Tab-separated table of C-alpha atoms and ligand atoms in Angstrom:
chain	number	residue	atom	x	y	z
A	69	UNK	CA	22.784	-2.791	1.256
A	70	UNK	CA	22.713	-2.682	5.000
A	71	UNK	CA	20.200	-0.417	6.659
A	72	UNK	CA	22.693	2.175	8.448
A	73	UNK	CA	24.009	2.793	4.433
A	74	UNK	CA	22.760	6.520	4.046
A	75	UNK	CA	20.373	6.640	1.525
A	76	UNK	CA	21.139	8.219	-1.816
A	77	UNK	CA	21.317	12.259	-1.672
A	78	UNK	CA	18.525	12.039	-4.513
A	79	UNK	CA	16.377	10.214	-2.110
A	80	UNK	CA	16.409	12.749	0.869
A	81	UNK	CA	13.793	15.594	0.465
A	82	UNK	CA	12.772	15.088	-3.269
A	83	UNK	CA	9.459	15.689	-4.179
A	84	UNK	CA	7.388	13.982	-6.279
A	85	UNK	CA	7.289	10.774	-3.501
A	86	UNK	CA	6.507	8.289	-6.640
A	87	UNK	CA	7.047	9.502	-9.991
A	88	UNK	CA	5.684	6.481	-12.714
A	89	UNK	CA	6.149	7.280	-16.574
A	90	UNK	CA	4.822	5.250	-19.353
A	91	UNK	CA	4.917	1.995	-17.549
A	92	UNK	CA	4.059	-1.022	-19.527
A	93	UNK	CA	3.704	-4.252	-17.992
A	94	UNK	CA	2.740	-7.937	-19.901
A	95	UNK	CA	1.869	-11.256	-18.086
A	96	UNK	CA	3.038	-13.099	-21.114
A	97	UNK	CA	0.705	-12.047	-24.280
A	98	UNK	CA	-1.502	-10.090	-21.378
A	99	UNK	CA	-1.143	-6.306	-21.754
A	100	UNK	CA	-2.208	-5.549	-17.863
A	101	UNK	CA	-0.733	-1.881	-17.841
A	102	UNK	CA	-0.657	0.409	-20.905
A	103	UNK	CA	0.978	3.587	-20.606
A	104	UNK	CA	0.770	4.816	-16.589
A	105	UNK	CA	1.445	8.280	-15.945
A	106	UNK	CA	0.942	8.629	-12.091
A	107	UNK	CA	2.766	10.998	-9.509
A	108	UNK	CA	1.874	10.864	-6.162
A	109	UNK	CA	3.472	13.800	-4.165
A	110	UNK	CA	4.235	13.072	-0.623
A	111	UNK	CA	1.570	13.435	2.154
A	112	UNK	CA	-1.316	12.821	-0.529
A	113	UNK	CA	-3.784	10.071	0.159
A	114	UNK	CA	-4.966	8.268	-2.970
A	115	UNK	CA	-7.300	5.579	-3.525
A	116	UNK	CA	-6.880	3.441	-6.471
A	117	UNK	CA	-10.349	2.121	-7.968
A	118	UNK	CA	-11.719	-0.153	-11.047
A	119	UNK	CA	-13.368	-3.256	-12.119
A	120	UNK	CA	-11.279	-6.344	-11.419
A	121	UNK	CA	-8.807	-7.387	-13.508
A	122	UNK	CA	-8.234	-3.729	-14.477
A	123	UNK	CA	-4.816	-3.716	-13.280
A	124	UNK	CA	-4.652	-2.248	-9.436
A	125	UNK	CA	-3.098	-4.708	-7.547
A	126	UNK	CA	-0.349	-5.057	-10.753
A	127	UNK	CA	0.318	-1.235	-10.268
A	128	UNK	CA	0.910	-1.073	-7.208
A	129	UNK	CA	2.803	-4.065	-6.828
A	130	UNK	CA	5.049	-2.492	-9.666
A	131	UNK	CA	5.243	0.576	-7.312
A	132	UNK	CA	7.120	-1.377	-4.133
A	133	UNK	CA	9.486	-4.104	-6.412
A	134	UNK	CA	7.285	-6.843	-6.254
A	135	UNK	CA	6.674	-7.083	-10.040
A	136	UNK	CA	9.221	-6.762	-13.013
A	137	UNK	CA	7.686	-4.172	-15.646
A	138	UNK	CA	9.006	-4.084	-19.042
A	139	UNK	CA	8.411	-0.538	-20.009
A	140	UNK	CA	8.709	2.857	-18.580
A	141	UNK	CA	10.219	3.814	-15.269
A	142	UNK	CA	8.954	4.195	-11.343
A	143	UNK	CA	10.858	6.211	-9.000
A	144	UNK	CA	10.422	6.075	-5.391
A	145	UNK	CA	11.826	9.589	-3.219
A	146	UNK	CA	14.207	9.858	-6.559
A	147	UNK	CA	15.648	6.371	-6.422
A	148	UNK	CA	14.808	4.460	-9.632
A	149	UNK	CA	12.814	0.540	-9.331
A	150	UNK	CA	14.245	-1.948	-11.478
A	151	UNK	CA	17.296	-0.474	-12.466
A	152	UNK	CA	20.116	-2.120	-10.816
A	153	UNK	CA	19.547	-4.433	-7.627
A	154	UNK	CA	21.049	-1.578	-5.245
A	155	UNK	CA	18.771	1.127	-6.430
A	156	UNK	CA	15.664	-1.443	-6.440
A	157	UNK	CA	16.776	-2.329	-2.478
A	158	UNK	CA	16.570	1.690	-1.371
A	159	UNK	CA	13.119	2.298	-3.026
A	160	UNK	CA	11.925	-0.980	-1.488
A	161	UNK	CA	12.715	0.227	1.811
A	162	UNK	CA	10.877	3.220	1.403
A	163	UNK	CA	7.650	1.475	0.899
A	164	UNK	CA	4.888	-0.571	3.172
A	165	UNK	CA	2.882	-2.962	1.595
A	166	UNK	CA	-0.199	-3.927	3.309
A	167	UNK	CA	-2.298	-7.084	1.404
A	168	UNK	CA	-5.837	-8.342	1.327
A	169	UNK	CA	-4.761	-11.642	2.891
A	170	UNK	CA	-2.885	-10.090	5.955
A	171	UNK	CA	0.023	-12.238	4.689
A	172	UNK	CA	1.813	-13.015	8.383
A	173	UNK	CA	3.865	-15.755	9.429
A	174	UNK	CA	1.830	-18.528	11.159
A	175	UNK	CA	4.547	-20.003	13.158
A	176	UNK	CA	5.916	-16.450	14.995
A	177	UNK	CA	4.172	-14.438	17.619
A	178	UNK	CA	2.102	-11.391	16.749
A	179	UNK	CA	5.379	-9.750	18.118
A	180	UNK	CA	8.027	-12.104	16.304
A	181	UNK	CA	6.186	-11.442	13.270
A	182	UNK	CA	6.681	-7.484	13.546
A	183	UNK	CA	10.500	-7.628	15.061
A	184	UNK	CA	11.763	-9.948	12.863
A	185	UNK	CA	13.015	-7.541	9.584
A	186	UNK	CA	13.749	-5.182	12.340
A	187	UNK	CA	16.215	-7.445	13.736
A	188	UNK	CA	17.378	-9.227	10.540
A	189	UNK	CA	17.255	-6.501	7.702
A	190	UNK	CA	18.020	-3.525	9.965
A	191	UNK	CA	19.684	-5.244	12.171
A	192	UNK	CA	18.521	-3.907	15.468
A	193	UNK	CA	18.625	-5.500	18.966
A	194	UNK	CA	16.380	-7.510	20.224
A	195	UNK	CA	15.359	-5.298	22.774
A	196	UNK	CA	15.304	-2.294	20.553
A	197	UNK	CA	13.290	-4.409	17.863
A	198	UNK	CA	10.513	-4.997	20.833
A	199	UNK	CA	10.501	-1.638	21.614
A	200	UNK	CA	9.507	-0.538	18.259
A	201	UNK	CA	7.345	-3.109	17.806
A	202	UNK	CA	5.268	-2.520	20.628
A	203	UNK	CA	4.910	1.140	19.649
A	204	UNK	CA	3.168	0.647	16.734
A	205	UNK	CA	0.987	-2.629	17.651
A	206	UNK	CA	-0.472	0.269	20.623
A	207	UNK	CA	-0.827	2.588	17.728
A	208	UNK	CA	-3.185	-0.510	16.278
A	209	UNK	CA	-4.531	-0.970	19.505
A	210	UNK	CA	-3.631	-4.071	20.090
A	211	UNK	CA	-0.543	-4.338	22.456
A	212	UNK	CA	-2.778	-7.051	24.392
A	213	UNK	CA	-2.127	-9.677	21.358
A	214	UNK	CA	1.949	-9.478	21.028
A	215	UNK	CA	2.540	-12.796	22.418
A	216	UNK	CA	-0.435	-14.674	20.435
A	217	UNK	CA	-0.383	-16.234	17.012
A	218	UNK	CA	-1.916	-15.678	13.689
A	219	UNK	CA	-4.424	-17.798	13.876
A	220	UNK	CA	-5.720	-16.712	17.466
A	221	UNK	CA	-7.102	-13.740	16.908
A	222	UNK	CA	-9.712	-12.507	14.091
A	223	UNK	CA	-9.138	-10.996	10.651
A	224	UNK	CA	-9.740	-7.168	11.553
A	225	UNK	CA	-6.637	-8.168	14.231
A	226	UNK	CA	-4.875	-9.615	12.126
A	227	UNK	CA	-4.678	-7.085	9.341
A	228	UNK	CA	-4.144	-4.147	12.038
A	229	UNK	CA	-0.932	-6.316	12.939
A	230	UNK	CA	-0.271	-6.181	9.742
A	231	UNK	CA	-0.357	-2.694	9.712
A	232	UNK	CA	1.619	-2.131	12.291
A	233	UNK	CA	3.962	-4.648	11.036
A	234	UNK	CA	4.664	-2.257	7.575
A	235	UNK	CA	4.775	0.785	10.213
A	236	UNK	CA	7.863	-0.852	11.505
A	237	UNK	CA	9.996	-0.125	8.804
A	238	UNK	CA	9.625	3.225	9.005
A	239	UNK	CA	8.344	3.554	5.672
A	240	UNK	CA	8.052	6.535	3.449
A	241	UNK	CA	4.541	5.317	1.942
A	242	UNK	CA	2.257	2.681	2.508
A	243	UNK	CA	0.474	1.157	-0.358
A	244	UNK	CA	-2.735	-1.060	0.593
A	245	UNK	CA	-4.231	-3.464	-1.998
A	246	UNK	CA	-7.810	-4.012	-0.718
A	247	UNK	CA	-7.306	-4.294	3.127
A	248	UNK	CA	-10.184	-5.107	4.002
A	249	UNK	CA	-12.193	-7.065	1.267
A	250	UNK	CA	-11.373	-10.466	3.531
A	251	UNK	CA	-13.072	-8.991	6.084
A	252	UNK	CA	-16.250	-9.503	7.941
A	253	UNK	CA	-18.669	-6.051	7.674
A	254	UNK	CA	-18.064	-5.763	11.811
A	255	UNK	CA	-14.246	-5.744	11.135
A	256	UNK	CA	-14.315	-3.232	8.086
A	257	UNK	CA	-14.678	-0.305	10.474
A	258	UNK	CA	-11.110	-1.227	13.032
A	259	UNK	CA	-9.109	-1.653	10.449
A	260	UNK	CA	-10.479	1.658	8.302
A	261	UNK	CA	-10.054	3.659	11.513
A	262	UNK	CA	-6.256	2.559	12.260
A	263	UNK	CA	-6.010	3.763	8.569
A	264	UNK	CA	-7.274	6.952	9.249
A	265	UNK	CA	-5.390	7.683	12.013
A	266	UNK	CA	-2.391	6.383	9.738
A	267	UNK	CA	-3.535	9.212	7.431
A	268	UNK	CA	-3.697	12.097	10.200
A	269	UNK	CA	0.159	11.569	10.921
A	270	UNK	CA	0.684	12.709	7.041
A	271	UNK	CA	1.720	9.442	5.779
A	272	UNK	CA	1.453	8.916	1.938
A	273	UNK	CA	-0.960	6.256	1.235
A	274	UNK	CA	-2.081	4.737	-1.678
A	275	UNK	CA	-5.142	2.520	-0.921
A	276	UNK	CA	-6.695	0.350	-3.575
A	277	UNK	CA	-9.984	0.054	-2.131
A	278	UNK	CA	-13.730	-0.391	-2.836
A	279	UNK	CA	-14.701	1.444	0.258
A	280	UNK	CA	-15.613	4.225	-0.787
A	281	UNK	CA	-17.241	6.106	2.172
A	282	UNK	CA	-13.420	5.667	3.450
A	283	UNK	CA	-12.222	7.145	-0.401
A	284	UNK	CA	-14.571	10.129	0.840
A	285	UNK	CA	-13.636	10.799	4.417
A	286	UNK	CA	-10.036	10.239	3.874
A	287	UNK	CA	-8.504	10.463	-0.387
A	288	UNK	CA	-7.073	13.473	-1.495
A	289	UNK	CA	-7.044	12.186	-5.074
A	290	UNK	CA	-9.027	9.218	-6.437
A	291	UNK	CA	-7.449	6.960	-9.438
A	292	UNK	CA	-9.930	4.860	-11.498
A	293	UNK	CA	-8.511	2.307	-13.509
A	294	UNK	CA	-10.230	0.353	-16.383
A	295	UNK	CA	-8.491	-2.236	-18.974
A	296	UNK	CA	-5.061	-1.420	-17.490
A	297	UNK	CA	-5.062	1.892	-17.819
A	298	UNK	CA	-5.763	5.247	-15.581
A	299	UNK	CA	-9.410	6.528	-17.508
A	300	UNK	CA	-9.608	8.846	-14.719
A	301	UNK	CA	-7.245	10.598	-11.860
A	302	UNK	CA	-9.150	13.635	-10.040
A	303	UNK	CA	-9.560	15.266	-6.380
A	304	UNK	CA	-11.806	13.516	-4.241
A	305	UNK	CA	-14.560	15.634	-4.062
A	306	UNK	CA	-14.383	16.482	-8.303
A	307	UNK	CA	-13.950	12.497	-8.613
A	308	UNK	CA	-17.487	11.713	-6.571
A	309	UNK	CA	-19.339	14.750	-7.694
A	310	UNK	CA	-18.731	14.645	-11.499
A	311	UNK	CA	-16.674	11.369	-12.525
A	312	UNK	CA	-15.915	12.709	-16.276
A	313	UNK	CA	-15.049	9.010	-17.922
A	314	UNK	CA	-18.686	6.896	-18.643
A	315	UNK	CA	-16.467	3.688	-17.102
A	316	UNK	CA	-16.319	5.411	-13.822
A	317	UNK	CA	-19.990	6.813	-13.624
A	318	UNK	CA	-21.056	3.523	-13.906
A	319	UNK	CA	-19.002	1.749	-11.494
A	320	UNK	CA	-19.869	4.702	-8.974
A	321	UNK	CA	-23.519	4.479	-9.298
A	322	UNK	CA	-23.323	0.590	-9.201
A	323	UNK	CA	-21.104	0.481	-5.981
A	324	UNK	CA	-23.067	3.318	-4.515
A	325	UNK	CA	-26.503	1.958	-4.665
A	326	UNK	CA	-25.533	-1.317	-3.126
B	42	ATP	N1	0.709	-13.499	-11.853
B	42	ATP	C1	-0.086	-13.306	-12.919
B	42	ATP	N2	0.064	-14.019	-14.036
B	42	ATP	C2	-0.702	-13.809	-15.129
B	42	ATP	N3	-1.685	-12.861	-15.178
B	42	ATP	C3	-1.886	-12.136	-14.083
B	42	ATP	C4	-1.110	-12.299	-12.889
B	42	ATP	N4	-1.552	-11.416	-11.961
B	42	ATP	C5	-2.552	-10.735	-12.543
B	42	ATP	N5	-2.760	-11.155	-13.812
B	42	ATP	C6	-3.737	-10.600	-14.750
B	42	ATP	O1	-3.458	-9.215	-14.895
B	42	ATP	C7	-4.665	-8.461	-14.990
B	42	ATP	C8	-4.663	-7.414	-13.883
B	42	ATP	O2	-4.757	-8.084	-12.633
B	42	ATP	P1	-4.793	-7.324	-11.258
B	42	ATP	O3	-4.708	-8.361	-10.204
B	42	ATP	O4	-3.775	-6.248	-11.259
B	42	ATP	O5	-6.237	-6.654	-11.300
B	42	ATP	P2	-7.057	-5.920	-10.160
B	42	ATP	O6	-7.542	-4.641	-10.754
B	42	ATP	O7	-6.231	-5.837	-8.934
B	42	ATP	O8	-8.301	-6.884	-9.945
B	42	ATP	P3	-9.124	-7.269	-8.598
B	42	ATP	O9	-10.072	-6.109	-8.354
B	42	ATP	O10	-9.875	-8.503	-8.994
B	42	ATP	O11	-8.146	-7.499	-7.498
B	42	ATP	C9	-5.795	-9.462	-14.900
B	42	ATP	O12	-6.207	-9.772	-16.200
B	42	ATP	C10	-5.155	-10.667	-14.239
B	42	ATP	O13	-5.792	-11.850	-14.625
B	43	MG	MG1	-6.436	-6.664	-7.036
């Protein structure tokens, strides 16, 4: 699909934003999601929670196309994941994925490495790519870095290039799996206030995260996962004051008193 195609007239103006229903998903014999009922209505913030290995990252990789599920459906503004290849393209595009690992190309520029779907999957000019790109690497604060590399300039940079590398695409949500667990504690806070900002605008975001003094400030909802399912979905301030499931108590009070 090329990216002046309109989008589908179920994808214009539809809420729910993501709409999951009984998704299953196996790694082999590993049952890693069991029956996810999740909708996530646009402008909310959420932040997804849980012991590891209780199935976050799978979600929301699920949610943007970058894992097959075997049962139940995800839709994405109204446009269905995983049905056909066409359909799975338009939800993709709606999404920004933002990883622990920053994930950008070593070889390209700070710059390169935010112009370059611009130019190739939405085919824009060069000039019009740069443009773009700049806008959002200020937004970041870090317009100063667009002609270094990767590797020149610390992990709180990095990741807020990453950012601003998702931003590019104009996307509908952003989904962040742990943003800034690679980071040192002096990096934490640049990268958790570019994501506030981010949240201002009235971006949807869904933020795995253990931070949770950012959960506080900045989720709408809070998501706890345990054993690959969702023990626990509640506002914010309901979710910190009186976390109903025992799994979630505990994993509050531990992560609290550290
Ligand atoms: N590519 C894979 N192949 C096989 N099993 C996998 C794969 N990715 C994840 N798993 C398994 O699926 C389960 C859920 O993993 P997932 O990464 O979603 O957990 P998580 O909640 O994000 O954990 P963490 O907090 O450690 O990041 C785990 O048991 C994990 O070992
Ligand atoms: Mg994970």
């Amino acid at each position: 699909m090329l990216a002046q195609d309109p989008l589908p007239v179920s994808a214009i103006n539809t809420t729910p934003q993501v709409q999951v229903d009984g998704l299953n998903k196996w790694f082999g014999a590993l049952h890693v999601l069991k029956d996810i009922d999740l909708t996530i209505r646009a402008g909310t913030r959420m932040v997804v929670c849980g012991p590891s290995g209780s199935g976050k990252s799978t979600l929301i990789r699920c949610c943007n196309g970058l894992e097959p599920f075997q049962k139940g459906t995800i839709q994405l503004d109204g446009v269905a994941l995983g049905r056909n290849a066409r359909e799975t393209a338009t939800a993709r595009r709606l999404t920004g994925m933002v990883f622990q690992s920053f994930n950008l190309f070593p070889h390209l520029t700070v710059l390169a490495n935010c112009t370059l779907a611009l130019r190739r999957v939405f085919l824009k000019s060069g000039r019009e790519a740069e443009e773009i790109a700049m806008q959002h690497l200020t937004a970041v604060r870090i317009p100063e870095k667009a002609q270094a590399y990767p590797a020149q300039l610390s992990g709180g940079q990095q990741q807020r290039v990453a950012i601003a590398r998702a931003l590019c695409l104009n996307p509908r949500i952003m989904l962040f799996d742990e943003p800034t667990s690679a980071l040192d504690p002096e990096m934490i806070k640049e990268v958790l206030d570019v994501m506030i900002a981010l949240a201002k605008t009235g971006m949807t975001m869904v933020c795995v995260t253990h931070e949770m003094g950012f959960a506080r400030e900045v989720a709408d909802e809070i998501v706890f996962m345990d054993e690959g399912r969702i023990v626990e979905h509640a506002p914010s301030k309901d979710f910190f004051s009186a976390a109903a499931h025992p799994r979630a108590r505990l994993f509050l009070d531990t992560i609290l008193s550290h």
